[in-house]
């Protein structure tokens, strides 16, 4: 007898998307916005993580060889000082047609429900957009000639303390770095109106900025810091921007040593 022996195969399914920096915070992936590598993406079934992956160099991620079923695609926000905020998808919308299936993820971010994935399906468009917190940066330098301008050859000063105010409250402090340049940074900042002040040190005089002068174009935003009794800068900060050139220059007071000696011809000291 001859029998018919059949073999059947079905291709497993695929889910894919793109991770991008939403530079203009529009909640949509616009031309020119960079795609982000090394972001962690998770795939859930119910409350269980069934697959994990990181975005590749071009911001793409793919879950392959999936069995039919219902899934939830979620991103993990990085645990660093940049304070990334998710813009796509969000509670109110998303950039792709997949946004109709958005849902809140176990980690508090927003993701996508994938319903009815079947054999051989290849479903794309599960995009995630984020924008980091803002940054403020500047230089702390030794103003050797006391002219209030940062010039070539004038070194940075390390370990100088800076206060960052939001209203009347100090929300962050930092010190200038020990890198020869005196650079300092405040990262992961929320939008708002900030005041940046240096903390004075005994034996030093501030030369940049002052009441009448500032070395960079930021000088038009200089302001007197009442708590520190120094001059600083007002900063209007939007989300995702990086604001630089907040320079502070100081001149160290000179020391004069005087020795008193007896003048036997005059009978007194000079």
Short mmCIF file of N, CA, C and O in Angstrom, two decimals, residues 147-193:
data_model
loop_
_atom_site.label_atom_id
_atom_site.label_comp_id
_atom_site.label_asym_id
_atom_site.label_seq_id
_atom_site.Cartn_x
_atom_site.Cartn_y
_atom_site.Cartn_z
N UNK A 147 40.33 90.98 32.99
CA UNK A 147 39.56 91.78 32.04
C UNK A 147 38.14 91.28 31.85
O UNK A 147 37.38 91.85 31.08
N UNK A 148 37.76 90.20 32.55
CA UNK A 148 36.39 89.70 32.44
C UNK A 148 36.11 88.95 31.16
O UNK A 148 34.96 88.76 30.78
N UNK A 149 37.15 88.46 30.48
CA UNK A 149 37.01 87.71 29.24
C UNK A 149 37.81 86.41 29.34
O UNK A 149 38.95 86.42 29.78
N UNK A 150 37.18 85.29 28.93
CA UNK A 150 37.89 84.01 28.93
C UNK A 150 38.74 83.93 27.67
O UNK A 150 38.24 83.87 26.56
N UNK A 151 40.05 83.91 27.86
CA UNK A 151 40.98 83.96 26.74
C UNK A 151 41.86 82.72 26.71
O UNK A 151 41.98 81.99 27.70
N UNK A 152 42.49 82.50 25.55
CA UNK A 152 43.38 81.36 25.40
C UNK A 152 44.50 81.43 26.43
O UNK A 152 45.11 82.48 26.64
N UNK A 153 44.74 80.33 27.07
CA UNK A 153 45.80 80.28 28.07
C UNK A 153 45.31 80.49 29.48
O UNK A 153 46.07 80.24 30.43
N UNK A 154 44.06 80.95 29.65
CA UNK A 154 43.53 81.11 31.00
C UNK A 154 42.90 79.78 31.43
O UNK A 154 41.94 79.31 30.80
N UNK A 155 43.42 79.16 32.46
CA UNK A 155 43.01 77.80 32.81
C UNK A 155 41.66 77.75 33.52
O UNK A 155 41.17 78.75 34.06
N UNK A 156 41.07 76.57 33.51
CA UNK A 156 39.87 76.35 34.28
C UNK A 156 40.19 76.21 35.76
O UNK A 156 41.33 75.94 36.15
N UNK A 157 39.18 76.42 36.57
CA UNK A 157 39.30 76.26 38.02
C UNK A 157 38.43 75.08 38.43
O UNK A 157 37.24 75.05 38.11
N UNK A 158 39.00 74.15 39.14
CA UNK A 158 38.26 72.96 39.56
C UNK A 158 37.57 73.18 40.90
O UNK A 158 37.92 74.07 41.68
N UNK A 159 36.56 72.35 41.15
CA UNK A 159 35.92 72.23 42.47
C UNK A 159 35.27 73.54 42.94
O UNK A 159 35.18 73.80 44.14
N UNK A 160 34.81 74.34 42.00
CA UNK A 160 34.07 75.56 42.38
C UNK A 160 32.58 75.23 42.40
O UNK A 160 32.06 74.65 41.46
N UNK A 161 31.92 75.61 43.48
CA UNK A 161 30.53 75.21 43.68
C UNK A 161 29.57 76.16 42.97
O UNK A 161 29.76 77.39 42.96
N UNK A 162 28.50 75.57 42.38
CA UNK A 162 27.44 76.34 41.72
C UNK A 162 26.09 75.89 42.25
O UNK A 162 25.87 74.69 42.48
N UNK A 163 25.19 76.84 42.41
CA UNK A 163 23.80 76.57 42.82
C UNK A 163 22.87 76.87 41.65
O UNK A 163 23.04 77.89 40.96
N UNK A 164 21.87 76.01 41.46
CA UNK A 164 20.85 76.23 40.45
C UNK A 164 19.51 76.38 41.15
O UNK A 164 19.07 75.48 41.88
N UNK A 165 18.87 77.53 40.92
CA UNK A 165 17.61 77.84 41.57
C UNK A 165 16.45 77.69 40.59
O UNK A 165 16.57 78.01 39.41
N UNK A 166 15.33 77.23 41.12
CA UNK A 166 14.05 77.29 40.43
C UNK A 166 13.13 78.07 41.37
O UNK A 166 12.73 77.55 42.41
N UNK A 167 12.84 79.30 41.01
CA UNK A 167 12.19 80.20 41.95
C UNK A 167 13.18 80.54 43.06
O UNK A 167 14.32 80.91 42.81
N UNK A 168 12.77 80.33 44.31
CA UNK A 168 13.64 80.64 45.44
C UNK A 168 14.33 79.40 45.99
O UNK A 168 15.09 79.48 46.96
N UNK A 169 14.10 78.25 45.37
CA UNK A 169 14.63 76.99 45.89
C UNK A 169 15.84 76.52 45.09
O UNK A 169 15.83 76.55 43.84
N UNK A 170 16.86 76.07 45.81
CA UNK A 170 18.00 75.43 45.15
C UNK A 170 17.59 74.01 44.77
O UNK A 170 17.28 73.19 45.63
N UNK A 171 17.56 73.72 43.48
CA UNK A 171 17.12 72.41 43.01
C UNK A 171 18.29 71.51 42.61
O UNK A 171 18.11 70.30 42.43
N UNK A 172 19.48 72.09 42.47
CA UNK A 172 20.65 71.28 42.13
C UNK A 172 21.91 72.05 42.46
O UNK A 172 21.94 73.29 42.42
N UNK A 173 22.96 71.32 42.79
CA UNK A 173 24.29 71.90 42.98
C UNK A 173 25.30 71.04 42.23
O UNK A 173 25.07 69.85 42.00
N UNK A 174 26.38 71.66 41.84
CA UNK A 174 27.45 70.91 41.18
C UNK A 174 28.76 71.65 41.36
O UNK A 174 28.78 72.81 41.81
N UNK A 175 29.87 70.99 41.01
CA UNK A 175 31.18 71.61 41.08
C UNK A 175 31.84 71.54 39.70
O UNK A 175 31.57 70.63 38.91
N UNK A 176 32.70 72.51 39.42
CA UNK A 176 33.46 72.47 38.18
C UNK A 176 34.43 71.29 38.21
O UNK A 176 34.94 70.90 39.26
N UNK A 177 34.67 70.73 37.03
CA UNK A 177 35.40 69.48 36.92
C UNK A 177 36.91 69.69 36.96
O UNK A 177 37.43 70.76 36.60
N UNK A 178 37.60 68.65 37.38
CA UNK A 178 39.06 68.65 37.43
C UNK A 178 39.59 68.14 36.09
O UNK A 178 40.16 67.05 35.99
N UNK A 179 39.38 68.92 35.04
CA UNK A 179 39.81 68.51 33.69
C UNK A 179 40.64 69.57 32.99
O UNK A 179 40.86 69.50 31.78
N UNK A 180 41.08 70.57 33.75
CA UNK A 180 41.87 71.65 33.18
C UNK A 180 41.05 72.73 32.52
O UNK A 180 41.58 73.79 32.17
N UNK A 181 39.75 72.48 32.34
CA UNK A 181 38.88 73.43 31.66
C UNK A 181 37.87 74.08 32.60
O UNK A 181 37.28 75.11 32.26
N UNK A 182 37.63 73.45 33.73
CA UNK A 182 36.66 74.01 34.67
C UNK A 182 35.23 73.90 34.22
O UNK A 182 34.37 74.69 34.62
N UNK A 183 34.93 72.92 33.40
CA UNK A 183 33.55 72.76 32.91
C UNK A 183 32.63 72.27 34.02
O UNK A 183 33.05 71.57 34.93
N UNK A 184 31.37 72.66 33.91
CA UNK A 184 30.35 72.16 34.84
C UNK A 184 29.05 71.94 34.09
O UNK A 184 28.79 72.58 33.06
N UNK A 185 28.22 71.02 34.61
CA UNK A 185 26.98 70.63 33.93
C UNK A 185 25.86 70.44 34.95
O UNK A 185 26.08 69.98 36.06
N UNK A 186 24.65 70.76 34.50
CA UNK A 186 23.43 70.32 35.17
C UNK A 186 22.62 69.57 34.12
O UNK A 186 22.27 70.15 33.07
N UNK A 187 22.31 68.30 34.37
CA UNK A 187 21.62 67.47 33.39
C UNK A 187 20.23 67.09 33.87
O UNK A 187 19.89 67.19 35.05
N UNK A 188 19.41 66.63 32.91
CA UNK A 188 18.11 66.06 33.23
C UNK A 188 17.13 67.05 33.82
O UNK A 188 16.28 66.69 34.63
N UNK A 189 17.19 68.30 33.36
CA UNK A 189 16.37 69.35 33.95
C UNK A 189 15.00 69.44 33.28
O UNK A 189 14.87 69.28 32.06
N UNK A 190 14.00 69.73 34.09
CA UNK A 190 12.66 69.98 33.58
C UNK A 190 12.58 71.41 33.02
O UNK A 190 13.37 72.27 33.40
N UNK A 191 11.62 71.68 32.13
CA UNK A 191 11.45 73.06 31.65
C UNK A 191 11.15 74.01 32.81
O UNK A 191 10.54 73.63 33.81
N UNK A 192 11.58 75.25 32.68
CA UNK A 192 11.31 76.24 33.72
C UNK A 192 12.25 77.42 33.62
O UNK A 192 13.10 77.50 32.73
N UNK A 193 12.10 78.36 34.54
CA UNK A 193 12.95 79.54 34.62
C UNK A 193 13.92 79.35 35.77
O UNK A 193 13.52 79.31 36.94
#
